[in-house]
PDB file of C-alpha atoms and ligand atoms in Angstrom:
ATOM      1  CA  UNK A  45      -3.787  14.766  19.895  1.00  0.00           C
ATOM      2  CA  UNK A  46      -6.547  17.184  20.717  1.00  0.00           C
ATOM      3  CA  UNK A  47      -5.244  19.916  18.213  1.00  0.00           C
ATOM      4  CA  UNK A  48      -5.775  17.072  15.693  1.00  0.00           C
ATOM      5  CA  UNK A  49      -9.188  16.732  16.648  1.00  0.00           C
ATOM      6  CA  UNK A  50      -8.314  12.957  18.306  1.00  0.00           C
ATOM      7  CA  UNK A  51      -9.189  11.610  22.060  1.00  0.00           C
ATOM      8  CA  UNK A  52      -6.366  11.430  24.619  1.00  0.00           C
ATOM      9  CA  UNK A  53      -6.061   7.910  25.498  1.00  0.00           C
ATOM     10  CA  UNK A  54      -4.565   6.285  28.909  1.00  0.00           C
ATOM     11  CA  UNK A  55      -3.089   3.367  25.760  1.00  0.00           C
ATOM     12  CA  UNK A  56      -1.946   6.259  23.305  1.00  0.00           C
ATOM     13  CA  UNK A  57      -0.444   8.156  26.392  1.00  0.00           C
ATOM     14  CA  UNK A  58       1.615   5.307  27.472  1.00  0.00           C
ATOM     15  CA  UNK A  59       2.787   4.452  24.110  1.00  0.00           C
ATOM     16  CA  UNK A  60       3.513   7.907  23.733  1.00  0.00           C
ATOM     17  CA  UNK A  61       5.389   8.574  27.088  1.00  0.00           C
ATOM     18  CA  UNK A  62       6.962   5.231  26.420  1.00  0.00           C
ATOM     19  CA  UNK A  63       8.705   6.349  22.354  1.00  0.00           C
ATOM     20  CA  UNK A  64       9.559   9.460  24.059  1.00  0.00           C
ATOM     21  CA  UNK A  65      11.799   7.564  27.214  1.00  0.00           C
ATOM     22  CA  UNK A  66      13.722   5.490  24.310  1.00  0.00           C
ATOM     23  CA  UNK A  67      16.079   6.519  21.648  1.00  0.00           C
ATOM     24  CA  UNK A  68      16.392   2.936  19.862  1.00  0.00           C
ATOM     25  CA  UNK A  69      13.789   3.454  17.293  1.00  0.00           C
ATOM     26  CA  UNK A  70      11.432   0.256  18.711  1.00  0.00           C
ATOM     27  CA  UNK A  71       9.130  -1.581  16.789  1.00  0.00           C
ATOM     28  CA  UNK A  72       5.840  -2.204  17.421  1.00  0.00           C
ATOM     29  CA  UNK A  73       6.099  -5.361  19.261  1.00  0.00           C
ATOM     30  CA  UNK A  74       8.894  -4.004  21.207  1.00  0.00           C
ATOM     31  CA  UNK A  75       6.684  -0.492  22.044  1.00  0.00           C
ATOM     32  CA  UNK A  76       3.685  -3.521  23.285  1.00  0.00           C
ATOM     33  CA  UNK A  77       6.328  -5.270  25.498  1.00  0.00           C
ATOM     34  CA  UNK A  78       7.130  -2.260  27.146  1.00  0.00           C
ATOM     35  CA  UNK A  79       3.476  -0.594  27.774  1.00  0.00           C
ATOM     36  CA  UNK A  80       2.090  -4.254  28.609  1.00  0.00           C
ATOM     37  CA  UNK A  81       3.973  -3.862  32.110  1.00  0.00           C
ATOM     38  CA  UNK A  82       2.066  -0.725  32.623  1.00  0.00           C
ATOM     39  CA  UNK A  83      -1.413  -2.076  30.797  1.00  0.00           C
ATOM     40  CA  UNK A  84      -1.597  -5.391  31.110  1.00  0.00           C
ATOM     41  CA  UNK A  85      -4.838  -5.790  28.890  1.00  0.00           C
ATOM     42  CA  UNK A  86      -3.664  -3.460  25.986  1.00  0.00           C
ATOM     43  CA  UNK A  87      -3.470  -5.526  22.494  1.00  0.00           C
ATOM     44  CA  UNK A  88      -0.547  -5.273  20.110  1.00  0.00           C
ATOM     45  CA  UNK A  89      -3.327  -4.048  17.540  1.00  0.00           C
ATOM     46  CA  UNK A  90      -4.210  -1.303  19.937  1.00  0.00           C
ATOM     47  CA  UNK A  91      -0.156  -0.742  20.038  1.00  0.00           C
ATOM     48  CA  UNK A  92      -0.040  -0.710  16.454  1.00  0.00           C
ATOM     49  CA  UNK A  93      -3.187   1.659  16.223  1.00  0.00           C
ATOM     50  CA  UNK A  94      -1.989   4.254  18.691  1.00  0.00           C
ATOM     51  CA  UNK A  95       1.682   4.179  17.059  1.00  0.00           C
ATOM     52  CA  UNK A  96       0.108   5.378  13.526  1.00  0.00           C
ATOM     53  CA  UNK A  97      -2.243   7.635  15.309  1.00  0.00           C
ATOM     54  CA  UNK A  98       0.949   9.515  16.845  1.00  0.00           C
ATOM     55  CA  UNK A  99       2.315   9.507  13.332  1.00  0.00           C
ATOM     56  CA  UNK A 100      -0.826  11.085  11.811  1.00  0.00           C
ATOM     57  CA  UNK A 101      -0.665  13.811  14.330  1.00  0.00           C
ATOM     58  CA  UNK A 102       3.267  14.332  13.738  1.00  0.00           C
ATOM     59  CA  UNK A 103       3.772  13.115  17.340  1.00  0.00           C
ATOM     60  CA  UNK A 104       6.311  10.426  16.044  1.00  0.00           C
ATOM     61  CA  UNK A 105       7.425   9.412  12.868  1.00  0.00           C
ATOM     62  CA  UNK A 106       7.648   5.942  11.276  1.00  0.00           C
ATOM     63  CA  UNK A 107      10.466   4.203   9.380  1.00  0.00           C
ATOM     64  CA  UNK A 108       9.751   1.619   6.931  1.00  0.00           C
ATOM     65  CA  UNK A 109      12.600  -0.778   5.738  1.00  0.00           C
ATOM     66  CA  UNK A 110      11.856  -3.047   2.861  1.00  0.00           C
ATOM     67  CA  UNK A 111      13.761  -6.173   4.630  1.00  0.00           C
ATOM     68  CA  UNK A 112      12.563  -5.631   8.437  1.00  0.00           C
ATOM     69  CA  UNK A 113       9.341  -4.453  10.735  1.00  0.00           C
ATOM     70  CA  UNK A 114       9.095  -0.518  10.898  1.00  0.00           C
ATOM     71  CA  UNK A 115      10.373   1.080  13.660  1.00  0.00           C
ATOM     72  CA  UNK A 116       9.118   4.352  15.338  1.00  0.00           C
ATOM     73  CA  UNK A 117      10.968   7.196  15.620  1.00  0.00           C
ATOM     74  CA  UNK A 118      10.460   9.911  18.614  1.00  0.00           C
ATOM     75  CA  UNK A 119      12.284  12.838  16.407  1.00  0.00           C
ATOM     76  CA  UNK A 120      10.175  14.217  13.833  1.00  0.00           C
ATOM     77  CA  UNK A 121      12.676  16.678  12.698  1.00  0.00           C
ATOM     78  CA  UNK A 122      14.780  15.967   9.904  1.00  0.00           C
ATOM     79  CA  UNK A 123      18.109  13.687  11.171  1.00  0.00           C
ATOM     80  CA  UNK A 124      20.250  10.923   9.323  1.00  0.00           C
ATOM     81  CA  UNK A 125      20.184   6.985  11.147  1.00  0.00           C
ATOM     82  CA  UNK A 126      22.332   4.597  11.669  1.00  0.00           C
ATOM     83  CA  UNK A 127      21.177   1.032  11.485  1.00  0.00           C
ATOM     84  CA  UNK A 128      22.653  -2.133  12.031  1.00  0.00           C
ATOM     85  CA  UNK A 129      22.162  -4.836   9.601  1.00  0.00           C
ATOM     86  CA  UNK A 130      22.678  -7.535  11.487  1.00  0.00           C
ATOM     87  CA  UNK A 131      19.793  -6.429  14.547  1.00  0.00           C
ATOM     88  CA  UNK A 132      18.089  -3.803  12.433  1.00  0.00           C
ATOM     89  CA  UNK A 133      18.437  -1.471  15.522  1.00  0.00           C
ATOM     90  CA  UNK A 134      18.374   2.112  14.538  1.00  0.00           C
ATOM     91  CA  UNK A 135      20.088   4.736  16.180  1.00  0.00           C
ATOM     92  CA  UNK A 136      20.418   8.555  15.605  1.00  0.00           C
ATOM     93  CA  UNK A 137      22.832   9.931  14.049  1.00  0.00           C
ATOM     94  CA  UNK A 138      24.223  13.278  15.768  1.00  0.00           C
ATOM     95  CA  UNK A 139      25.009  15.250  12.657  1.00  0.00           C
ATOM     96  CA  UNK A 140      24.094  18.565  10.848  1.00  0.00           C
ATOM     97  CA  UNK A 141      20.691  17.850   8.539  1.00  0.00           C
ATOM     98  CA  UNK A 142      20.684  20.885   5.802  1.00  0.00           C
ATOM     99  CA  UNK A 143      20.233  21.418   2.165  1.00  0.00           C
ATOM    100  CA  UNK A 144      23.943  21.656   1.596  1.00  0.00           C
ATOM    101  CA  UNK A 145      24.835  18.127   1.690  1.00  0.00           C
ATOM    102  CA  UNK A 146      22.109  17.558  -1.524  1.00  0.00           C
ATOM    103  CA  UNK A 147      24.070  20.150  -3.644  1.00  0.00           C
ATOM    104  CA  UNK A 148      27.742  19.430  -2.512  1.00  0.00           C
ATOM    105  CA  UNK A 149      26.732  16.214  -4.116  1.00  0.00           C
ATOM    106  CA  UNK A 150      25.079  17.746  -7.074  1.00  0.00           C
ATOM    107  CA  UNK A 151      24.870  21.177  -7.698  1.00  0.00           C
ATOM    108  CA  UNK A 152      22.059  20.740 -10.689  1.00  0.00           C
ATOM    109  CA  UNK A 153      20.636  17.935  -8.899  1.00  0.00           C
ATOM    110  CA  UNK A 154      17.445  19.413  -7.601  1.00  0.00           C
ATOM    111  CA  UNK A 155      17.048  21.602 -10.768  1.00  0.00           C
ATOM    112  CA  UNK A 156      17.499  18.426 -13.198  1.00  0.00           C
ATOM    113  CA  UNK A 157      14.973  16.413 -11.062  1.00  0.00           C
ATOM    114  CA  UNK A 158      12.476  18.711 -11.497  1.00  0.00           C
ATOM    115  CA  UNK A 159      13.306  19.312 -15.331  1.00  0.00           C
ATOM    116  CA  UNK A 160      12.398  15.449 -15.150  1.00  0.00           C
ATOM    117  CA  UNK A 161       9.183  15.978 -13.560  1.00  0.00           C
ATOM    118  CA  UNK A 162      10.382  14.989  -9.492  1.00  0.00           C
ATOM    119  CA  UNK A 163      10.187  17.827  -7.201  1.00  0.00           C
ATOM    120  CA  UNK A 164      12.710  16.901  -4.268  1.00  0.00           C
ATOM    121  CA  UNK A 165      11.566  18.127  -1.232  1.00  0.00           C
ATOM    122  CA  UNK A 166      13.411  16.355   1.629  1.00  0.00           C
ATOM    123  CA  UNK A 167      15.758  13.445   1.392  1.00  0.00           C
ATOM    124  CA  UNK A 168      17.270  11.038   3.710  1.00  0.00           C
ATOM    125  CA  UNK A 169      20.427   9.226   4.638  1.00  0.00           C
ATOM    126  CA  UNK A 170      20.836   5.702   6.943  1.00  0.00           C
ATOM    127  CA  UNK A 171      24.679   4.361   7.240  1.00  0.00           C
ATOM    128  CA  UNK A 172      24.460   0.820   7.417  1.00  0.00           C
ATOM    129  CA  UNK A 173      26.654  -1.133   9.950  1.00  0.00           C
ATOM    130  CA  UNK A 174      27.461  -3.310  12.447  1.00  0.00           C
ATOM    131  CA  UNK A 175      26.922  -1.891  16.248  1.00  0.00           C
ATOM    132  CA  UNK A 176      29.330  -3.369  18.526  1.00  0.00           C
ATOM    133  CA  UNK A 177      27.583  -5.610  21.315  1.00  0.00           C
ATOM    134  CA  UNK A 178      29.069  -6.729  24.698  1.00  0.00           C
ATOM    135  CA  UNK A 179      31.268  -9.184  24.256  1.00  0.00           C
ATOM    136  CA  UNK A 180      29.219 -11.647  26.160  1.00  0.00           C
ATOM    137  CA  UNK A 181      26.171 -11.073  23.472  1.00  0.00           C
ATOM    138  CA  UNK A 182      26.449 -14.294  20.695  1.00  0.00           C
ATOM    139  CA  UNK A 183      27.190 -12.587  17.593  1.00  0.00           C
ATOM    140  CA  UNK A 184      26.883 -13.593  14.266  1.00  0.00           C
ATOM    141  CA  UNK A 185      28.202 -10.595  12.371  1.00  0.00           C
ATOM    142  CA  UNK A 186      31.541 -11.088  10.452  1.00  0.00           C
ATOM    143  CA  UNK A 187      34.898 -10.496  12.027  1.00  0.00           C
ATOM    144  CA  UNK A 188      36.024  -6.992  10.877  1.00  0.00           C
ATOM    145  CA  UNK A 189      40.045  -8.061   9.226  1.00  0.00           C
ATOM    146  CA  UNK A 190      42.536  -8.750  11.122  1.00  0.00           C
ATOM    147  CA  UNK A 191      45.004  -6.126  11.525  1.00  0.00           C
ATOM    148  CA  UNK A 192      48.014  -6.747   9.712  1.00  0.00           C
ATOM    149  CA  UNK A 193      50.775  -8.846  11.739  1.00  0.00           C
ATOM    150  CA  UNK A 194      53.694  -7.132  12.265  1.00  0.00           C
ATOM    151  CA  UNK A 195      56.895  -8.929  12.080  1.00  0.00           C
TER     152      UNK A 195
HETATM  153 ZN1  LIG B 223      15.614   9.014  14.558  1.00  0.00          ZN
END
């Protein structure tokens, strides 16, 4: 924070201490349930400001879904996520991150792009799923098919 010129806050440090501790990707309101045990008075508009401050200084990085609430992400480093469409939870996905995978799927991709006027300079990847909850959780995701009865 100070290296970006910005105040070290006991709210910003809690929020901060608080994105490191997880690894589900929480949203805001989930970051303000969590600190509010610790601050009682802090506002989820403080929560909110503090989570874009870290995000300015490259302290945390934010993920914005078109069909969901963002959720923040302790990794700044490049990584692939796997979310869950039925809970939106996002989780990280343990895999290599390089420039590889962009031209095994297109050698000319990059160089076409930016014949087109798009200079690619990172991309992403999410697989989209279902994680499996205890059984005791109610569940509304469909059934994956039934194996095939043998006979
Ligand atoms: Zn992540």
């Amino acid at each position: 924070l100070e290296s970006s010129g910005l105040r070290y806050t006991r709210q910003r440090e809690a929020v901060f201490r608080y994105l490191q501790s997880v690894c589900t990707h929480p949203t805001a309101e989930e970051v303000y349930s969590a600190v509010r045990s610790e601050l009682p008075n802090i506002s989820l508009a403080t929560v909110y400001k503090c989570l874009e401050t870290l995000v300015e200084c490259n302290l945390a990085a934010k993920l914005a879904f078109s069909d969901g609430p963002a959720r923040y992400d302790r990794r700044t480093d490049p990584h692939f996520h796997l979310r869950c469409l039925r809970t939106g939870k996002v989780r990280d996905l343990e895999a290599p991150h390089h420039d590889r995978l962009l031209r095994q799927l297109d050698p000319e991709l990059s160089e076409r792009l930016r014949q087109q006027g798009f200079q690619v300079t990172d991309y992403r990847m999410e697989l989209l799923g279902y994680f499996h909850e205890p059984a005791s959780a109610p569940s509304e995701a469909p059934s994956p098919p039934a194996p095939p009865a043998s006979s």
